[in-house]
CSV table of C-alpha atoms and ligand atoms in Angstrom, one decimal:
chain,number,residue,atom,x,y,z
A,799,MET,CA,0.0,0.0,0.0
A,800,ASP,CA,1.1,3.5,-0.7
A,801,HIS,CA,1.7,4.7,2.8
A,802,ALA,CA,3.8,7.6,1.5
A,803,ALA,CA,0.7,9.5,0.4
A,804,ALA,CA,-0.8,9.2,3.9
A,805,ALA,CA,-0.8,12.3,5.9
A,806,PRO,CA,-3.7,11.5,8.2
A,807,LEU,CA,-7.1,13.0,7.7
A,808,ILE,CA,-7.8,15.7,10.2
A,809,ASP,CA,-11.0,17.8,10.1
A,810,PRO,CA,-11.3,21.5,10.8
A,811,PHE,CA,-12.1,20.8,14.5
A,812,ALA,CA,-8.8,18.8,14.9
A,813,ARG,CA,-10.7,15.4,14.9
A,814,PRO,CA,-8.7,12.6,13.2
A,815,ILE,CA,-10.9,10.6,10.8
A,816,THR,CA,-10.0,7.0,11.3
A,817,TYR,CA,-13.4,5.2,10.9
A,818,LEU,CA,-15.2,4.7,7.5
A,819,ARG,CA,-18.7,3.4,7.2
A,820,VAL,CA,-19.5,2.1,3.7
A,821,SER,CA,-23.1,1.6,2.6
A,822,VAL,CA,-22.7,-1.1,-0.1
A,823,THR,CA,-26.4,-1.1,-1.2
A,824,ASP,CA,-29.5,1.0,-0.7
A,825,ARG,CA,-31.6,-2.2,-0.9
A,826,CYS,CA,-32.9,-4.2,2.0
A,827,ASP,CA,-35.1,-7.2,2.7
A,828,PHE,CA,-36.8,-5.3,5.6
A,829,ARG,CA,-38.7,-2.0,5.7
A,830,CYS,CA,-38.2,-0.8,9.2
A,831,VAL,CA,-40.7,1.9,10.0
A,832,TYR,CA,-38.1,4.4,11.3
A,833,CYS,CA,-35.8,3.8,8.4
A,834,MET,CA,-37.7,3.3,5.1
A,835,ALA,CA,-41.0,3.9,3.5
A,836,GLU,CA,-42.9,0.7,2.7
A,837,HIS,CA,-42.6,1.3,-1.1
A,838,MET,CA,-39.1,2.5,-1.8
A,839,GLN,CA,-37.7,3.5,-5.1
A,840,PHE,CA,-34.2,1.9,-5.2
A,841,LEU,CA,-31.4,3.1,-7.4
A,842,PRO,CA,-30.8,1.5,-10.8
A,843,LYS,CA,-27.9,-0.9,-10.7
A,844,ALA,CA,-25.9,1.1,-13.1
A,845,GLU,CA,-25.7,3.9,-10.6
A,846,LEU,CA,-24.0,1.8,-8.0
A,847,LEU,CA,-20.2,1.6,-7.6
A,848,THR,CA,-19.0,-1.8,-8.5
A,849,LEU,CA,-17.4,-3.9,-5.8
A,850,GLU,CA,-14.0,-3.3,-7.4
A,851,GLU,CA,-14.6,0.4,-7.2
A,852,LEU,CA,-15.7,0.1,-3.6
A,853,ASP,CA,-12.6,-1.8,-2.9
A,854,ARG,CA,-10.4,0.9,-4.5
A,855,LEU,CA,-12.2,3.6,-2.5
A,856,CYS,CA,-11.8,1.8,0.8
A,857,THR,CA,-8.2,1.1,0.0
A,858,THR,CA,-7.6,4.8,-0.6
A,859,PHE,CA,-9.2,5.7,2.7
A,860,ILE,CA,-7.0,3.1,4.5
A,861,GLY,CA,-4.0,4.7,2.8
A,862,LEU,CA,-5.2,8.0,4.4
A,863,GLY,CA,-5.3,6.6,7.9
A,864,VAL,CA,-8.7,4.9,8.2
A,865,ARG,CA,-8.3,2.0,10.7
A,866,LYS,CA,-11.8,0.8,11.1
A,867,LEU,CA,-14.1,-0.2,8.3
A,868,ARG,CA,-17.8,-0.9,8.9
A,869,ILE,CA,-19.9,-2.3,6.0
A,870,THR,CA,-23.5,-1.4,6.1
A,871,GLY,CA,-26.4,-0.5,3.9
A,872,GLY,CA,-29.4,-1.0,3.3
A,873,GLU,CA,-28.8,-4.6,4.1
A,874,PRO,CA,-25.1,-5.2,3.3
A,875,LEU,CA,-25.6,-9.0,3.0
A,876,VAL,CA,-28.2,-8.7,0.2
A,877,ARG,CA,-25.7,-7.3,-2.2
A,878,ARG,CA,-24.7,-10.0,-4.7
A,879,GLY,CA,-21.0,-10.9,-4.5
A,880,ILE,CA,-20.5,-9.1,-1.1
A,881,MET,CA,-18.4,-12.0,0.3
A,882,GLY,CA,-15.9,-11.5,-2.5
A,883,PHE,CA,-15.6,-7.9,-1.4
A,884,PHE,CA,-15.1,-8.9,2.3
A,885,ARG,CA,-12.4,-11.4,1.2
A,886,ASN,CA,-10.5,-8.9,-0.9
A,887,ILE,CA,-10.6,-6.0,1.5
A,888,SER,CA,-9.5,-8.2,4.4
A,889,ARG,CA,-6.0,-8.2,2.9
A,890,HIS,CA,-5.5,-4.8,4.7
A,891,LEU,CA,-6.1,-6.3,8.2
A,892,GLY,CA,-2.9,-6.0,10.1
A,893,ASP,CA,-1.5,-3.7,7.4
A,894,GLY,CA,-3.2,-0.4,8.1
A,895,LEU,CA,-6.7,-1.8,9.0
A,896,ASP,CA,-7.4,-2.7,12.6
A,897,GLU,CA,-11.0,-3.8,12.2
A,898,LEU,CA,-13.3,-5.0,9.4
A,899,THR,CA,-16.9,-5.3,10.6
A,900,LEU,CA,-20.5,-4.9,9.6
A,901,THR,CA,-23.9,-3.8,10.8
A,902,THR,CA,-26.7,-6.1,9.6
A,903,ASN,CA,-30.4,-6.9,10.2
A,904,GLY,CA,-29.2,-10.5,10.7
A,905,SER,CA,-31.6,-12.1,8.1
A,906,GLN,CA,-28.7,-13.5,6.1
A,907,LEU,CA,-26.3,-14.3,8.8
A,908,GLY,CA,-27.2,-18.0,8.8
A,909,ARG,CA,-25.8,-18.2,5.2
A,910,PHE,CA,-22.7,-16.0,5.7
A,911,ALA,CA,-21.5,-16.2,9.2
A,912,THR,CA,-18.7,-18.8,8.7
A,913,GLU,CA,-17.4,-17.0,5.6
A,914,LEU,CA,-17.4,-13.7,7.4
A,915,VAL,CA,-15.1,-15.3,10.1
A,916,ASP,CA,-12.9,-16.6,7.3
A,917,CYS,CA,-12.6,-13.0,6.0
A,918,GLY,CA,-11.3,-11.8,9.3
A,919,VAL,CA,-14.5,-10.3,10.7
A,920,ARG,CA,-14.5,-10.8,14.5
A,921,ARG,CA,-17.6,-9.0,15.6
A,922,VAL,CA,-20.9,-8.0,14.1
A,923,ASN,CA,-23.6,-5.6,15.1
A,924,VAL,CA,-27.1,-6.9,14.6
A,925,SER,CA,-30.1,-4.6,14.8
A,926,LEU,CA,-32.9,-6.2,16.9
A,927,ASP,CA,-35.5,-4.0,18.6
A,928,THR,CA,-37.8,-6.6,20.1
A,929,LEU,CA,-38.1,-10.3,21.0
A,930,ASP,CA,-41.8,-10.4,20.3
A,931,ALA,CA,-42.5,-11.9,16.8
A,932,ASP,CA,-45.6,-9.9,16.1
A,933,LYS,CA,-44.0,-6.7,17.1
A,934,PHE,CA,-40.9,-7.5,15.1
A,935,ALA,CA,-43.1,-8.0,12.1
A,936,ARG,CA,-44.8,-4.6,12.7
A,937,ILE,CA,-41.5,-2.8,13.1
A,938,THR,CA,-39.6,-4.4,10.2
A,939,ARG,CA,-42.8,-4.8,8.1
A,940,TRP,CA,-41.2,-7.6,6.1
A,941,GLY,CA,-38.9,-9.4,8.6
A,942,ARG,CA,-39.3,-12.7,10.5
A,943,LEU,CA,-37.9,-12.8,14.0
A,944,GLN,CA,-37.0,-16.5,14.0
A,945,GLN,CA,-34.8,-16.1,10.9
A,946,VAL,CA,-32.9,-13.3,12.7
A,947,LEU,CA,-32.5,-15.3,15.9
A,948,ASP,CA,-31.3,-18.3,13.9
A,949,GLY,CA,-28.8,-16.0,12.1
A,950,ILE,CA,-27.5,-14.7,15.4
A,951,SER,CA,-27.0,-18.3,16.7
A,952,LYS,CA,-25.1,-19.2,13.6
A,953,ALA,CA,-22.9,-16.1,14.0
A,954,GLN,CA,-22.2,-17.1,17.6
A,955,GLU,CA,-21.4,-20.7,16.6
A,956,ALA,CA,-19.1,-19.5,13.9
A,957,GLY,CA,-17.1,-17.5,16.6
A,958,LEU,CA,-18.4,-14.0,15.9
A,959,ARG,CA,-19.0,-11.7,18.8
A,960,VAL,CA,-22.5,-10.2,18.5
A,961,LYS,CA,-23.6,-6.8,19.6
A,962,ILE,CA,-27.3,-6.2,19.5
A,963,ASN,CA,-28.4,-2.7,18.5
A,964,ALA,CA,-31.9,-1.7,19.6
A,965,VAL,CA,-33.6,1.6,18.7
A,966,ALA,CA,-35.4,2.8,21.8
A,967,LEU,CA,-39.0,3.4,20.9
A,968,LYS,CA,-41.5,4.7,23.5
A,969,GLY,CA,-44.8,2.8,23.3
A,970,VAL,CA,-43.2,0.2,21.1
A,971,ASN,CA,-40.3,-1.6,23.0
A,972,ASP,CA,-40.1,0.3,26.3
A,973,ASP,CA,-42.0,-2.6,27.9
A,974,GLU,CA,-39.3,-5.0,26.9
A,975,LEU,CA,-36.3,-3.2,28.4
A,976,PHE,CA,-35.6,-5.9,31.0
A,977,ASP,CA,-36.4,-8.7,28.7
A,978,LEU,CA,-33.9,-7.5,26.1
A,979,VAL,CA,-31.3,-7.0,28.8
A,980,THR,CA,-31.9,-10.5,30.3
A,981,TRP,CA,-31.9,-12.2,26.9
A,982,CYS,CA,-28.7,-10.5,25.9
A,983,GLY,CA,-27.1,-11.4,29.2
A,984,ASP,CA,-28.2,-15.1,28.8
A,985,GLN,CA,-26.9,-15.3,25.3
A,986,GLY,CA,-23.6,-13.5,26.0
A,987,HIS,CA,-24.3,-10.5,23.6
A,988,ASP,CA,-23.5,-6.9,24.3
A,989,LEU,CA,-26.4,-4.6,23.9
A,990,THR,CA,-26.6,-1.0,22.8
A,991,PHE,CA,-29.6,1.3,22.7
A,992,ILE,CA,-30.0,4.1,20.1
A,993,GLU,CA,-32.1,7.2,20.3
A,994,VAL,CA,-34.4,7.5,17.3
A,995,MET,CA,-33.2,10.2,14.9
A,996,PRO,CA,-35.4,12.4,12.8
A,997,MET,CA,-34.3,11.0,9.4
A,998,GLY,CA,-36.4,10.0,6.4
A,999,ASP,CA,-39.6,11.7,5.2
A,1000,LEU,CA,-41.7,9.5,7.5
A,1001,GLY,CA,-43.9,12.0,9.5
A,1002,ASN,CA,-42.8,14.0,12.4
A,1003,GLU,CA,-45.6,13.1,14.9
A,1004,ASP,CA,-44.4,9.5,15.2
A,1005,ARG,CA,-40.9,10.7,16.0
A,1006,LEU,CA,-42.0,12.8,18.9
A,1007,ASP,CA,-44.4,10.2,20.1
A,1008,GLN,CA,-41.9,7.4,19.9
A,1009,TYR,CA,-38.8,9.3,21.1
A,1010,TRP,CA,-37.6,7.6,24.3
A,1011,PRO,CA,-34.7,9.6,25.8
A,1012,LEU,CA,-31.9,7.2,26.9
A,1013,SER,CA,-31.5,9.2,30.1
A,1014,ASP,CA,-34.9,7.9,31.0
A,1015,LEU,CA,-34.1,4.3,29.9
A,1016,ARG,CA,-30.9,4.5,32.0
A,1017,ASN,CA,-32.9,5.6,35.1
A,1018,GLN,CA,-35.2,2.6,34.6
A,1019,LEU,CA,-32.2,0.3,34.4
A,1020,ALA,CA,-30.9,1.8,37.6
A,1021,THR,CA,-34.1,0.7,39.4
A,1022,ARG,CA,-32.9,-3.0,39.0
A,1023,TYR,CA,-29.2,-2.9,38.5
A,1024,SER,CA,-26.2,-0.9,39.8
A,1025,LEU,CA,-24.6,0.8,36.8
A,1026,VAL,CA,-20.9,1.4,36.6
A,1027,ASP,CA,-19.8,3.9,33.9
A,1028,LEU,CA,-17.0,2.5,31.7
A,1029,ALA,CA,-14.3,4.5,30.1
A,1030,GLU,CA,-13.8,1.9,27.3
A,1031,ARG,CA,-14.6,2.8,23.7
A,1032,THR,CA,-15.1,0.7,20.5
A,1033,GLY,CA,-14.3,3.6,18.2
A,1034,GLY,CA,-18.0,4.2,17.7
A,1035,PRO,CA,-20.3,6.7,19.4
A,1036,ALA,CA,-21.6,4.5,22.2
A,1037,ARG,CA,-20.8,5.1,25.8
A,1038,TYR,CA,-21.0,2.0,28.0
A,1039,VAL,CA,-22.0,1.0,31.5
A,1040,ARG,CA,-21.5,-2.4,33.3
A,1041,LEU,CA,-24.4,-3.9,35.2
A,1042,ASN,CA,-22.7,-5.0,38.5
A,1043,GLU,CA,-25.2,-7.8,39.2
A,1044,THR,CA,-24.7,-9.6,35.8
A,1045,GLY,CA,-21.4,-8.2,34.5
A,1046,GLN,CA,-23.1,-7.2,31.2
A,1047,LYS,CA,-22.1,-4.3,29.1
A,1048,ILE,CA,-24.8,-1.9,27.9
A,1049,GLY,CA,-24.2,0.8,25.4
A,1050,PHE,CA,-26.0,4.1,24.9
A,1051,ILE,CA,-26.0,6.0,21.6
A,1052,THR,CA,-27.5,9.4,22.4
A,1053,PRO,CA,-27.3,11.9,19.6
A,1054,LEU,CA,-30.3,13.7,21.2
A,1055,THR,CA,-29.7,13.7,24.9
A,1056,HIS,CA,-25.9,13.7,24.9
A,1057,ASN,CA,-24.3,14.9,21.7
A,1058,PHE,CA,-21.1,13.0,21.1
A,1059,CYS,CA,-20.0,15.0,18.0
A,1060,GLU,CA,-17.0,16.6,19.7
A,1061,SER,CA,-15.2,13.2,19.5
A,1062,CYS,CA,-16.4,12.3,16.0
A,1063,ASN,CA,-13.9,10.2,14.1
A,1064,ARG,CA,-16.0,9.0,11.1
A,1065,VAL,CA,-17.4,9.7,7.7
A,1066,ARG,CA,-19.7,7.7,5.4
A,1067,VAL,CA,-19.6,6.6,1.8
A,1068,THR,CA,-22.8,5.6,0.0
A,1069,CYS,CA,-23.1,2.9,-2.6
A,1070,THR,CA,-23.0,5.6,-5.4
A,1071,GLY,CA,-19.7,7.0,-4.1
A,1072,GLU,CA,-21.1,10.1,-2.2
A,1073,LEU,CA,-19.0,11.0,0.8
A,1074,TYR,CA,-21.2,12.3,3.6
A,1075,MET,CA,-19.0,14.2,6.1
A,1076,CYS,CA,-21.8,14.0,8.8
A,1077,LEU,CA,-24.7,11.7,9.3
A,1078,GLY,CA,-26.9,14.6,10.4
A,1079,GLN,CA,-26.1,17.1,7.5
A,1080,GLU,CA,-26.8,17.1,3.8
A,1081,ASP,CA,-23.4,18.4,2.6
A,1082,ARG,CA,-21.6,15.7,0.6
A,1083,ALA,CA,-18.8,15.2,-2.0
A,1084,ASP,CA,-18.9,13.2,-5.1
A,1085,LEU,CA,-16.1,10.6,-5.1
A,1086,ARG,CA,-17.4,8.6,-8.1
A,1087,ALA,CA,-16.2,11.2,-10.6
A,1088,PRO,CA,-12.6,11.2,-9.4
A,1089,LEU,CA,-12.7,7.5,-9.0
A,1090,ARG,CA,-13.8,6.9,-12.6
A,1091,SER,CA,-11.9,9.8,-14.2
A,1092,SER,CA,-8.4,8.5,-13.6
A,1093,GLU,CA,-6.6,5.3,-12.7
A,1094,GLU,CA,-4.3,7.4,-10.6
A,1095,ASP,CA,-5.4,7.7,-6.9
A,1096,GLN,CA,-4.2,11.3,-6.5
A,1097,PRO,CA,-7.4,13.0,-7.7
A,1098,LEU,CA,-9.5,10.7,-5.4
A,1099,ARG,CA,-7.2,11.5,-2.5
A,1100,ASP,CA,-7.5,15.3,-3.2
A,1101,ALA,CA,-11.3,15.0,-3.4
A,1102,ILE,CA,-11.4,13.2,0.0
A,1103,ARG,CA,-9.1,15.8,1.6
A,1104,ALA,CA,-11.1,18.7,0.2
A,1105,ALA,CA,-14.3,17.1,1.7
A,1106,ILE,CA,-12.8,16.4,5.1
A,1107,ALA,CA,-11.7,20.1,5.2
A,1108,ARG,CA,-15.4,21.0,5.3
A,1109,LYS,CA,-16.7,18.4,7.8
A,1110,PRO,CA,-19.2,20.1,10.0
A,1111,LYS,CA,-19.1,20.4,13.7
A,1112,GLY,CA,-22.1,18.2,14.3
A,1113,HIS,CA,-25.8,17.5,13.6
A,1114,ASP,CA,-28.8,19.8,14.4
A,1115,PHE,CA,-31.2,17.2,15.5
A,1116,ASP,CA,-33.5,18.5,18.3
A,1117,TYR,CA,-36.8,17.3,19.7
A,1118,SER,CA,-37.0,19.8,22.5
A,1119,ARG,CA,-39.9,22.4,22.6
A,1120,GLN,CA,-42.1,19.5,21.4
A,1121,THR,CA,-41.2,19.9,17.7
A,1122,VAL,CA,-38.7,18.1,15.5
A,1123,SER,CA,-35.9,20.2,14.2
A,1124,GLY,CA,-32.8,19.3,12.2
A,1125,GLN,CA,-35.0,16.7,10.4
A,1126,MET,CA,-33.3,15.1,7.4
A,1127,THR,CA,-35.5,13.9,4.5
A,1128,ARG,CA,-32.7,11.5,3.5
A,1129,HIS,CA,-33.4,7.9,4.6
A,1130,MET,CA,-31.1,6.4,7.2
A,1131,SER,CA,-30.5,3.5,4.8
A,1132,HIS,CA,-28.9,5.9,2.3
A,1133,THR,CA,-25.9,6.4,4.5
A,1134,GLY,CA,-26.1,3.2,6.5
A,1135,GLY,CA,-26.7,4.7,9.9
B,753,GTP,N1,-25.7,10.8,15.1
B,753,GTP,C1,-24.9,9.7,14.9
B,753,GTP,N2,-25.3,8.5,15.0
B,753,GTP,C2,-24.5,7.5,14.8
B,753,GTP,C3,-23.1,7.7,14.4
B,753,GTP,N3,-22.5,6.5,14.2
B,753,GTP,C4,-23.4,5.6,14.5
B,753,GTP,N4,-24.6,6.2,14.9
B,753,GTP,C5,-25.9,5.5,15.2
B,753,GTP,O1,-25.6,4.4,15.9
B,753,GTP,C6,-26.1,3.3,15.2
B,753,GTP,C7,-25.3,2.1,15.5
B,753,GTP,O2,-24.1,2.2,15.0
B,753,GTP,P1,-23.3,0.8,14.6
B,753,GTP,O3,-23.5,0.6,13.2
B,753,GTP,O4,-23.6,-0.2,15.6
B,753,GTP,O5,-21.8,1.3,14.7
B,753,GTP,P2,-20.9,1.8,16.0
B,753,GTP,O6,-21.8,2.2,17.1
B,753,GTP,O7,-19.9,2.7,15.4
B,753,GTP,O8,-20.3,0.4,16.4
B,753,GTP,P3,-19.2,-0.1,17.4
B,753,GTP,O9,-18.0,-0.3,16.6
B,753,GTP,O10,-19.8,-1.4,17.9
B,753,GTP,O11,-19.1,1.0,18.4
B,753,GTP,C8,-26.1,3.7,13.8
B,753,GTP,O12,-26.9,3.0,12.9
B,753,GTP,C9,-26.6,5.1,13.9
B,753,GTP,O13,-28.0,5.1,14.1
B,753,GTP,C10,-22.7,9.0,14.2
B,753,GTP,O14,-21.6,9.3,13.8
B,753,GTP,N5,-23.6,10.0,14.5
B,754,SAM,C1,-29.7,1.8,8.3
B,754,SAM,S1,-29.4,0.3,9.1
B,754,SAM,C2,-28.3,-0.5,7.9
B,754,SAM,C3,-27.7,-1.8,8.3
B,754,SAM,C4,-28.7,-3.0,8.5
B,754,SAM,N1,-29.7,-3.0,7.5
B,754,SAM,C5,-29.3,-2.9,9.9
B,754,SAM,O1,-30.5,-2.7,10.1
B,754,SAM,O2,-28.5,-3.2,10.8
B,754,SAM,C6,-28.2,0.7,10.4
B,754,SAM,C7,-28.8,1.1,11.7
B,754,SAM,O3,-29.5,2.3,11.6
B,754,SAM,C8,-30.5,2.3,12.6
B,754,SAM,N2,-31.5,3.2,12.3
B,754,SAM,C9,-32.3,3.3,11.1
B,754,SAM,N3,-33.1,4.4,11.2
B,754,SAM,C10,-32.9,5.0,12.3
B,754,SAM,C11,-33.4,6.2,13.0
B,754,SAM,N4,-34.3,6.9,12.4
B,754,SAM,N5,-32.9,6.6,14.2
B,754,SAM,C12,-31.9,5.8,14.8
B,754,SAM,N6,-31.4,4.7,14.2
B,754,SAM,C13,-31.8,4.3,13.0
B,754,SAM,C14,-31.0,0.8,12.5
B,754,SAM,O4,-31.7,0.4,13.7
B,754,SAM,C15,-29.7,0.1,12.4
B,754,SAM,O5,-29.2,-0.3,13.6
B,755,SF4,S1,-32.8,-0.4,9.6
B,755,SF4,FE1,-31.6,-1.8,8.3
B,755,SF4,S2,-33.0,-3.6,8.2
B,755,SF4,FE2,-34.3,-1.9,8.7
B,755,SF4,S3,-35.0,-1.0,6.8
B,755,SF4,FE3,-33.2,0.2,7.4
B,755,SF4,S4,-31.6,-0.8,6.3
B,755,SF4,FE4,-33.3,-2.3,6.3
B,756,SF4,S1,-23.7,13.6,13.9
B,756,SF4,FE1,-22.1,14.1,12.5
B,756,SF4,S2,-20.5,15.1,13.7
B,756,SF4,FE2,-21.9,14.1,15.1
B,756,SF4,S3,-21.0,12.1,15.6
B,756,SF4,FE3,-22.4,11.8,13.9
B,756,SF4,S4,-21.2,12.1,12.0
B,756,SF4,FE4,-20.0,12.9,13.7
């Protein structure tokens, strides 16, 4: 790899950019209510970067100091040929890249868990908001809970560490807080809760009605467990506590109640090669043109550096004063969360 080109990426707020999230497809086999409309218009295939182009893009970022790569989507495991991509990109592990991982809805883990381990993946984040099959079907519209639970078991059997991500939704899964904690404890999974963000043109009233601040969730947890704040980080935005009674680790991703932007270390690339410098802002840079215009990597590196030089300070999401502001019409699946 051309490490000579690699002055690290530092944004205008002195934050080193070492974490790249790559959305490899906008398609998904689920239609979660907080993420997508039921009838989505997906991109024509010709608009997508090929897997070879995605590889070149990721390789360029790794040359610029990215050490953690998270593959996401849409649902990353529904992109045809994705295992070939994982296999190829894993050549950077131990040579610039510290971690190759993915965020998935789990539906295809039964098929791919073993291969993922072969490709150097060691942990996987699986999105699961409920353990109730009917509720799961209502939230995901098209998903089947048992398929996901089977996928999670296969992942564990294959040796993958599993972290469960649950979006905290008032009136939807707040009655399952302790069930989720107990189940994750029994299965040996870490568990992280996420505050619902106002993304996607899906109606504001539901957001406000369903917004469950994690400060409140934490207080509820404290009625049953003693919580110990942990200093440890995974390179992502979660802050962790340990439950003294069980030893479990619980994460909180709190873009609304506790903004973590000051320590932001990440940017996102979409499946069409747009670089989003912030999840919560619209500004983006086209990397497909420099990628396709030259076989030299320099124009691509220049475009990446120019984009990082305008990375914003943070998002403007806000539910206070009983209205939603900072709303993004872009769907979460576009940038992969
Ligand atoms: N506002 C905001 N939310 C984020 C950001 N990164 C992740 N999230 C939210 O947190 C969710 C879970 O993130 P994951 O895909 O599990 O990634 P992670 O938290 O970086 O993962 P770990 O490596 O396990 O720490 C995402 O889908 C987003 O909803 C971020 O930079 N800003
Ligand atoms: C967009 S999905 C992509 C990866 C994969 N399909 C999955 O569901 O894990 C990534 C994450 O974004 C989260 N997410 C989607 N919409 C969200 C929203 N409006 N607020 C907070 N998190 C959201 C999902 O729960 C999921 O954990
Ligand atoms: S959250 Fe993930 S599984 Fe659900 S619709 Fe969005 S991309 Fe698909
Ligand atoms: S909202 Fe933007 S600045 Fe804040 S942590 Fe996420 S990507 Fe970084």
